[in-house]
CSV table of C-alpha atoms in Angstrom, one decimal:
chain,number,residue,atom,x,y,z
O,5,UNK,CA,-18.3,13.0,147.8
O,6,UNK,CA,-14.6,13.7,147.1
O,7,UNK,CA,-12.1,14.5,150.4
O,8,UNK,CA,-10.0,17.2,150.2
O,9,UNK,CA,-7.5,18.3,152.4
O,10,UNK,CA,-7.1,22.2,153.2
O,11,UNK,CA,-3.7,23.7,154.5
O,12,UNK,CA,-4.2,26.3,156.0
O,13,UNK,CA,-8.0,25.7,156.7
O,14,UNK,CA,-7.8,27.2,160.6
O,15,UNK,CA,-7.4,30.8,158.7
O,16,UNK,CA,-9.3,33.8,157.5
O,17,UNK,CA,-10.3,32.7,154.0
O,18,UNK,CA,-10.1,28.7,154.9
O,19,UNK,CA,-12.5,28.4,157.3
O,20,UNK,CA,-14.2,30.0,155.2
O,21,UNK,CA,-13.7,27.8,152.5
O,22,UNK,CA,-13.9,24.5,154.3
O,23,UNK,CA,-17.8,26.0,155.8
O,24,UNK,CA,-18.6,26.0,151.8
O,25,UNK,CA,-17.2,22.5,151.4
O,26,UNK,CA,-18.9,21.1,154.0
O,27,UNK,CA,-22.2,22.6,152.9
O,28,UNK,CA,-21.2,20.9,149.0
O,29,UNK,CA,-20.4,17.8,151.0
O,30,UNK,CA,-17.1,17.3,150.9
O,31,UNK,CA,-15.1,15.6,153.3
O,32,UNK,CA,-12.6,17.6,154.8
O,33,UNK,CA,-9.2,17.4,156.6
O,34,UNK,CA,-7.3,20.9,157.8
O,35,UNK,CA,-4.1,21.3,158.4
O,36,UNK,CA,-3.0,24.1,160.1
O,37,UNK,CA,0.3,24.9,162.5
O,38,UNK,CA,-2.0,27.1,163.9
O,39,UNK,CA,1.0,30.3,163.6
O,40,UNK,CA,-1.8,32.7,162.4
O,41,UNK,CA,-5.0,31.2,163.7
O,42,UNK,CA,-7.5,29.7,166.4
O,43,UNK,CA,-8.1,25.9,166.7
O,44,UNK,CA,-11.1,27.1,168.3
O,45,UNK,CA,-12.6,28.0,165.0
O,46,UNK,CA,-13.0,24.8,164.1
O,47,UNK,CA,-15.7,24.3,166.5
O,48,UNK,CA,-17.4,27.3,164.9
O,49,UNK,CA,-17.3,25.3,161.4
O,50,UNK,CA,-19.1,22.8,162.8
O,51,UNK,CA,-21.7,25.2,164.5
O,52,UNK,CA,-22.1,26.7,161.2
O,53,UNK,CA,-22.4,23.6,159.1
O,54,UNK,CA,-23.3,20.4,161.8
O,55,UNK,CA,-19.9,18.7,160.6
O,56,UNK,CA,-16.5,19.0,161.5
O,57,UNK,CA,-13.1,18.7,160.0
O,58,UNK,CA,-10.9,16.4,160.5
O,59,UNK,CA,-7.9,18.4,162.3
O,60,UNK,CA,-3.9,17.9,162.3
O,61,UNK,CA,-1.8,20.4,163.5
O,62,UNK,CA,1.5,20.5,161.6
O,63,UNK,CA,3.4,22.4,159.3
O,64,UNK,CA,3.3,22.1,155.2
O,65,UNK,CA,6.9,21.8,155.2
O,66,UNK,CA,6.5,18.4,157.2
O,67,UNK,CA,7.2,16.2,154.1
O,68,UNK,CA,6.1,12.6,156.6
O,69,UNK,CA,3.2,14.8,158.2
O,70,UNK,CA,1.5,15.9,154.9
O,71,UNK,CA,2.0,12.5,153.6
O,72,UNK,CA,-0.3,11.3,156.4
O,73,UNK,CA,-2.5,13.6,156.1
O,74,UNK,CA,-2.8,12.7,151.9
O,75,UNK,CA,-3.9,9.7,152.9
O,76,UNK,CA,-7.7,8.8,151.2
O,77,UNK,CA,-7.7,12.4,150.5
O,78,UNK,CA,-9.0,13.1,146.4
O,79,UNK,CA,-7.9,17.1,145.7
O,80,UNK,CA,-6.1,20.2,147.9
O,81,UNK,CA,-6.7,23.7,148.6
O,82,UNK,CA,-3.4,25.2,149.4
O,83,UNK,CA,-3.8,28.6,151.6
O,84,UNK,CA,-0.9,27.7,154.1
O,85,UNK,CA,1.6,30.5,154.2
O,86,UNK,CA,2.9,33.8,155.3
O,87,UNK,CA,1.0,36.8,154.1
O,88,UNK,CA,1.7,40.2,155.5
O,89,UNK,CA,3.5,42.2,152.5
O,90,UNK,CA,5.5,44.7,154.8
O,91,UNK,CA,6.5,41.9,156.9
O,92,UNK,CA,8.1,40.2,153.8
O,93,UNK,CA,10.1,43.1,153.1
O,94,UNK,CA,11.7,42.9,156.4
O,95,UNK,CA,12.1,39.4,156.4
O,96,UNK,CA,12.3,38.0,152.6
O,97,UNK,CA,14.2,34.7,153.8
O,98,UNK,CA,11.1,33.4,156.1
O,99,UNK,CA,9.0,33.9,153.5
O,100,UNK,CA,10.6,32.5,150.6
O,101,UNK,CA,11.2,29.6,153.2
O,102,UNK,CA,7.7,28.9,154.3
O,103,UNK,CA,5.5,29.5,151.1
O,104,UNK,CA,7.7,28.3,148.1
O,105,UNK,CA,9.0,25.1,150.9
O,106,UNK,CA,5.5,24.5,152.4
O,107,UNK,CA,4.4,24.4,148.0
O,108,UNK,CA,7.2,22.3,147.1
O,109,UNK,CA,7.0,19.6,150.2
O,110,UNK,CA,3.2,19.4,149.3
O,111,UNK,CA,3.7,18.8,145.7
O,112,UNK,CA,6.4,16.2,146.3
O,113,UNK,CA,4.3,14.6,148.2
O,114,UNK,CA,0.7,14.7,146.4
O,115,UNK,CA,2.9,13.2,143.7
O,116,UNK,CA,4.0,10.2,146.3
O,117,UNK,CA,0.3,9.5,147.3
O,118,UNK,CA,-1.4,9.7,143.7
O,119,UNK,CA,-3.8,12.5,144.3
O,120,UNK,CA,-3.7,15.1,141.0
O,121,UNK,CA,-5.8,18.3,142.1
O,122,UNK,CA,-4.5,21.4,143.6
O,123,UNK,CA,-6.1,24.9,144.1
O,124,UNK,CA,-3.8,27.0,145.0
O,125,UNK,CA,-4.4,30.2,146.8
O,126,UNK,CA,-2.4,33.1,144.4
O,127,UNK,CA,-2.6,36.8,144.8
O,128,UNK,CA,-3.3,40.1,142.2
O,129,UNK,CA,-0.2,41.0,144.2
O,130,UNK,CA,1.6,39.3,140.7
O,131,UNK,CA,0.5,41.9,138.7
O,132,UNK,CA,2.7,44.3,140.5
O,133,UNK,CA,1.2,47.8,138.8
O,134,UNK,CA,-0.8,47.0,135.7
O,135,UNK,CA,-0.8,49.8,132.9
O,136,UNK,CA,-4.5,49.6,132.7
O,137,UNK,CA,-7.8,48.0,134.5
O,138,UNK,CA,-10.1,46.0,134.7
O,139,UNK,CA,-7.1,43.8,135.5
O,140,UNK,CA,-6.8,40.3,133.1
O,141,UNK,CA,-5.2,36.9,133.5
O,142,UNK,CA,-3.0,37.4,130.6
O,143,UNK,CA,-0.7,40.9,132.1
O,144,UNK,CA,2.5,41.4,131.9
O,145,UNK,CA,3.7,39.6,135.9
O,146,UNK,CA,5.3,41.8,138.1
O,147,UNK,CA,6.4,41.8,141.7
O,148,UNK,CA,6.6,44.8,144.2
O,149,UNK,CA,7.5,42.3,147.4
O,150,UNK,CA,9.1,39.2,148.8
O,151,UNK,CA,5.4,37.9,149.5
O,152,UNK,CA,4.5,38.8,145.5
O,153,UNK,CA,7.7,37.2,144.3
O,154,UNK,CA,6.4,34.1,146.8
O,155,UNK,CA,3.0,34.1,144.8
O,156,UNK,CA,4.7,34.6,141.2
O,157,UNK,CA,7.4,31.8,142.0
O,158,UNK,CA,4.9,28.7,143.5
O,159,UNK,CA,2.8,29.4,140.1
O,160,UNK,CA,5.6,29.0,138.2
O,161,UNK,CA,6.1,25.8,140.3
O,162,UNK,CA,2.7,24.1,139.9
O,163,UNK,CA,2.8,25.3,135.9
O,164,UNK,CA,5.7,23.3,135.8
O,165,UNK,CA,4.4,20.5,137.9
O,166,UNK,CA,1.9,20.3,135.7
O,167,UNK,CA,4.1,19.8,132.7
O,168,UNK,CA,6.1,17.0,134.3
O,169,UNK,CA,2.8,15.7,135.0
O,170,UNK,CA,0.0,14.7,132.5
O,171,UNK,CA,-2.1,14.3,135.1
O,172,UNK,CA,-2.0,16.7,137.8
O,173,UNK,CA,-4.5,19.9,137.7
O,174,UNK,CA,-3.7,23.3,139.2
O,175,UNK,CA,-5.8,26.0,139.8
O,176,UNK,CA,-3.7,29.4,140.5
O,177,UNK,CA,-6.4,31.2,142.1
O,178,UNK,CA,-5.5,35.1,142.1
O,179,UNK,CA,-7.5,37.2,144.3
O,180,UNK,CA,-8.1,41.4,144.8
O,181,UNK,CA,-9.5,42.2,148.5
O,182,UNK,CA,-10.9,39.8,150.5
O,183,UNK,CA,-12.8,41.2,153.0
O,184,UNK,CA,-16.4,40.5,154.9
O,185,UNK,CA,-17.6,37.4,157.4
O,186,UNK,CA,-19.9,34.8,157.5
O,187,UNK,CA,-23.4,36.0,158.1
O,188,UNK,CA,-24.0,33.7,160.8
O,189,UNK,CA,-21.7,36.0,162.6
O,190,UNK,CA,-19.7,32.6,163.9
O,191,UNK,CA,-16.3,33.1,162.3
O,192,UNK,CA,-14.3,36.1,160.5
O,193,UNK,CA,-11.3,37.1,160.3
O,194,UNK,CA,-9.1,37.8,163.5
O,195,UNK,CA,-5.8,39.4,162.7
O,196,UNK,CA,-2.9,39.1,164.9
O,197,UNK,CA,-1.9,42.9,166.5
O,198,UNK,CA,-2.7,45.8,164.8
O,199,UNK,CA,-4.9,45.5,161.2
O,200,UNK,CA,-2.8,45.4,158.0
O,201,UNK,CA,-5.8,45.8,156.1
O,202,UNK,CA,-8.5,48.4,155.9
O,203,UNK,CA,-12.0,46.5,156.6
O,204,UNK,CA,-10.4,44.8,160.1
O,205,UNK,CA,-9.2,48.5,161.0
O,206,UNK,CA,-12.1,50.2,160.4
O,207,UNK,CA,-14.2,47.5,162.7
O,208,UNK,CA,-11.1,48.3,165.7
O,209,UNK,CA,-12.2,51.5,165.6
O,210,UNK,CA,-16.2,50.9,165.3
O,211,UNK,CA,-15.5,48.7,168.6
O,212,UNK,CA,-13.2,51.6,170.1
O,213,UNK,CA,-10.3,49.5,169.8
O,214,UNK,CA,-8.3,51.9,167.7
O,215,UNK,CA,-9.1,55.9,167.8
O,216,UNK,CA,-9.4,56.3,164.0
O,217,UNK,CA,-8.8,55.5,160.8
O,218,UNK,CA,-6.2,56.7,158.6
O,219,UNK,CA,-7.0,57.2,155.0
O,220,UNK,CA,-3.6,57.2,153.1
O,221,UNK,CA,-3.9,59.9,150.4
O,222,UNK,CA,-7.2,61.8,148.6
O,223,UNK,CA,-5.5,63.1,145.6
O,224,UNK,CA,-5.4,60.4,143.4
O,225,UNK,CA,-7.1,60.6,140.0
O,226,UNK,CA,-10.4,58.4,141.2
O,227,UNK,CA,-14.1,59.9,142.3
O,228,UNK,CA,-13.2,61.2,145.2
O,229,UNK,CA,-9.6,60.9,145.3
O,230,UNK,CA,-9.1,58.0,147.6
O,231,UNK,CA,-7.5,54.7,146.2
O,232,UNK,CA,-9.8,52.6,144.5
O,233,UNK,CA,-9.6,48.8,145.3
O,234,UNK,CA,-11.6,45.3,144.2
O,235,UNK,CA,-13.3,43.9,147.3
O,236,UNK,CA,-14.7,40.7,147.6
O,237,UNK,CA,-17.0,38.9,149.9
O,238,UNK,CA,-15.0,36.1,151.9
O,239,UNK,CA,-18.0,34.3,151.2
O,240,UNK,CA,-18.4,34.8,147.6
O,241,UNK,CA,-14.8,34.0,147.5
O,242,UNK,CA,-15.2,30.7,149.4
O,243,UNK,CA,-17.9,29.4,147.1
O,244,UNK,CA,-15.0,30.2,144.4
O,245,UNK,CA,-12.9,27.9,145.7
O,246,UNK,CA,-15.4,25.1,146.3
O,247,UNK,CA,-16.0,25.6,142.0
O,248,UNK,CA,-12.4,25.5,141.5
O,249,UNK,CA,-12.1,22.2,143.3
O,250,UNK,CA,-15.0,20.9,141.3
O,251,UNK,CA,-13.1,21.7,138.3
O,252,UNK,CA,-9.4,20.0,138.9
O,253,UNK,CA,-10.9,16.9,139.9
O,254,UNK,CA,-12.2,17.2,136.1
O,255,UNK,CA,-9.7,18.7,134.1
O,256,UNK,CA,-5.8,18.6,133.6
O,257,UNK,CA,-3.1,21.6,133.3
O,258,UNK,CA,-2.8,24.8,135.2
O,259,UNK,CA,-5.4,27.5,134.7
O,260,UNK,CA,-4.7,31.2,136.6
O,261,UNK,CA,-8.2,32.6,137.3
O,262,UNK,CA,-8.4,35.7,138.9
O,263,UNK,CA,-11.2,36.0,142.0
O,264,UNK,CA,-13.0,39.5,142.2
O,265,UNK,CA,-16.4,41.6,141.6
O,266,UNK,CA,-15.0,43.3,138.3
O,267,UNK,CA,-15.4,46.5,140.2
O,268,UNK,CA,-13.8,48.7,142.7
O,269,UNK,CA,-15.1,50.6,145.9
O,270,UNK,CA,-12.6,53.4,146.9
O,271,UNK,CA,-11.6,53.6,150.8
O,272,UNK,CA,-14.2,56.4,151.4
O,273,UNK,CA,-17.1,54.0,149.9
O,274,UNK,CA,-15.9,51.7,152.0
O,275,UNK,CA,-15.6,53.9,155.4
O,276,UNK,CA,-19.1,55.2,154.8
O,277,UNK,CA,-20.4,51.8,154.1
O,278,UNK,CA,-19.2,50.5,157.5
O,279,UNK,CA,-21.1,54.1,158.8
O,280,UNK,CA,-24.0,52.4,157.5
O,281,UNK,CA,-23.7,49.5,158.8
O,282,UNK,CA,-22.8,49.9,162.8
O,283,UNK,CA,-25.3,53.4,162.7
O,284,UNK,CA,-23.3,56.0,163.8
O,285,UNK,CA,-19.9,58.1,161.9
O,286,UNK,CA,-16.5,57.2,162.8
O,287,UNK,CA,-13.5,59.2,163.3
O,288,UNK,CA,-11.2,59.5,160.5
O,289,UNK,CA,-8.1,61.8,158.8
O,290,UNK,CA,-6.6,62.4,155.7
O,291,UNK,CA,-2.8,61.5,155.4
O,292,UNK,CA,-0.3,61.3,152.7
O,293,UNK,CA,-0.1,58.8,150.1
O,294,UNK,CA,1.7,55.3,150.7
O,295,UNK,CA,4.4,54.3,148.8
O,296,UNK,CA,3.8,51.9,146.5
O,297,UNK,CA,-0.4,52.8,146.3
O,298,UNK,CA,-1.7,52.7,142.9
O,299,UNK,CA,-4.9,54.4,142.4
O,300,UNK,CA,-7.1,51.6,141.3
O,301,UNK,CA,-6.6,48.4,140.6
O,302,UNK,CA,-9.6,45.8,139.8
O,303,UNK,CA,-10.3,42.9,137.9
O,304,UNK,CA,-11.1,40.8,134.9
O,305,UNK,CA,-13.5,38.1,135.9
O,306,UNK,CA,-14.5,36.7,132.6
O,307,UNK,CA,-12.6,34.0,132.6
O,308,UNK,CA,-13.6,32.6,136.3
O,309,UNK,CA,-17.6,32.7,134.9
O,310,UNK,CA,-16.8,31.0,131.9
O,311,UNK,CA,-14.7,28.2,132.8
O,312,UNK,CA,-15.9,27.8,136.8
O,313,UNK,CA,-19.3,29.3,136.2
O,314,UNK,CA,-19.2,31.7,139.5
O,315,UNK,CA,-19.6,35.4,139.7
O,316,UNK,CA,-19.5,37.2,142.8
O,317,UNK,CA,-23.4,37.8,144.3
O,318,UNK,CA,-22.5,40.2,147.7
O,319,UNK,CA,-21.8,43.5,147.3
O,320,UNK,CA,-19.7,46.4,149.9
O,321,UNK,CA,-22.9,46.6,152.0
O,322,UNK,CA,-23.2,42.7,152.4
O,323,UNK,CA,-19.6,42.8,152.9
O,324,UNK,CA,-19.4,45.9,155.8
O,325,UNK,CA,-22.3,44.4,157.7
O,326,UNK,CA,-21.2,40.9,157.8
O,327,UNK,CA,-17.9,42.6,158.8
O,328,UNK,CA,-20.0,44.6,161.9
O,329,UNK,CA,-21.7,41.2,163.0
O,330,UNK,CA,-18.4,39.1,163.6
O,331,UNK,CA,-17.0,42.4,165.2
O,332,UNK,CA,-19.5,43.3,167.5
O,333,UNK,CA,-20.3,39.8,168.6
O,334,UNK,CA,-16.2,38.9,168.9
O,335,UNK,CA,-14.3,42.0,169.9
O,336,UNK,CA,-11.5,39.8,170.7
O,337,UNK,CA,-11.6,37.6,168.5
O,338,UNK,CA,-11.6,34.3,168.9
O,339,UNK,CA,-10.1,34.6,172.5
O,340,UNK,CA,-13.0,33.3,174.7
């Protein structure tokens, strides 16, 4: 089978990822500087699966390092980067610096070594606030942040890559809400500090590491007033990227392909599907709307079933009590 190297692979969504390529049998190589994530999960992956990747600690903007690790290596999945939205607003210059360098160091040098397939790891964040949902592939672009504008800019890099280069494939992979475990319990997702995002924040609190959730606003136009968001299964969203792989190692050109259930849960489903899944209410309280919210955003997923073949299987359930697994069984994390 093909080897593919995965920047980024020590994260949230890449371990993930490389658990599904392993179980496909790929051969697989991380690299990871390790900034925002545990080497430790690595051993995890290869609890999970019985193989482990191949590790190098470095950074994507190393140009010699990435060549090395390049070497014998068939296709990439690109998740490297910096990906906390109100932390690019305070600091746009490290963010333009790490994701469109780390993109642009890889590409020169996948170019160097011969190898011609990329997935890269995009965001619905380049929609900015789409007139209307289900969200599709072809909207109008538009950025609300430094880390959007970081998404928007390395796709228009690896379009362009790709029309410099006949032979080079690049899928733009544009995901909603990526939230969930895997079901083994083994490895999830282990934010640094406080939660950005609502799933990790509600499991603080069902752990009593937090006092309660905020719910930002319950008087937008939705079923019960709170925002309206497409969630998908880590898992599910793994599996995509294992496809997409599949896929530029067989084609040419750049494809943008967004990753989602074609549904949204709002932020009370979600709350009282966590309920449901650690067995007891949590404390919660209504507080004003958050700049920027829109009240429902979801997408298009079409095209991702027609041209990769996938769909998304687990559903907010699945996703709250793979959540309530990882969190119960690692309060702390990865931290032994």
């Amino acid at each position: 089978m093909p080897k593919v190297l995965v920047t980024g692979g020590a994260g949230y969504i890449g371990s993930h990822t490389c658990v599904e390529l392993l179980n496909a049998g790929y051969e697989v190589v991380v690299m990871d500087n390790l900034c925002n994530s545990k080497a430790g999960v690595l051993d995890r992956i290869e609890t999970i699966t019985g193989k482990k990747p191949a590790f190098i600690e470095g950074d994507v903007r190393d140009y010699d390092a990435v060549k090395r690790a390049l070497c014998g290596v068939d296709g990439v999945i690109h998740f490297a980067g910096l990906k906390a939205v109100g932390e690019s607003v305070k600091k746009p210059l490290l963010y333009y610096d790490n994701n469109l360098g780390s993109t642009i160091t890889l590409l020169q040098a996948m170019e160097e070594m011969g190898v011609n397939a990329i997935v890269f790891s995009s965001s619905a964040t380049v929609y900015g606030d789409p007139a209307t949902v289900p969200v599709k592939e072809d909207f109008p672009l538009s950025c609300a942040s430094p880390y959007a504008y970081t998404k928007y800019m390395c796709e228009r890099i690896l379009e362009g890559a790709c029309v410099a280069n006949e032979n080079l494939s690049a899928l733009l992979l544009r995901y909603f809400n990526p939230i969930g475990a895997h079901e083994s319990g083994i490895i999830g997702e282990d934010p640094n500090g406080i939660p950005n995002n609502l799933l990790p924040y509600i499991a603080k609190v069902a752990v009593g590491q937090l006092p309660k959730l905020t719910i930002f606003g319950d008087d937008y136009p939705t079923r019960d007033g709170t925002g309206v968001r497409d969630y998908i299964h880590v898992v599910d969203l793994a599996k995509g990227h294992v496809l997409a792989m599949d896929y530029a190692l067989t084609h040419k050109g750049a494809e943008a392909i967004n990753l989602g259930t074609g549904s949204g849960s709002s932020v009370l489903e979600v709350f009282h599907a966590f309920e449901r899944a650690c067995g007891r209410e949590l404390p919660y309280m209504i507080g004003p709307r958050r700049e920027g919210d829109v009240p429902e955003y979801f997408a298009e997923t079409t095209k991702a079933k027609e041209l990769l073949g996938w769909v998304a299987e687990k559903d907010i359930d699945d996703m709250c009590a793979d959540t309530w697994r990882w969190q119960k069984g690692n309060p702390n994390g990865y931290e032994e």
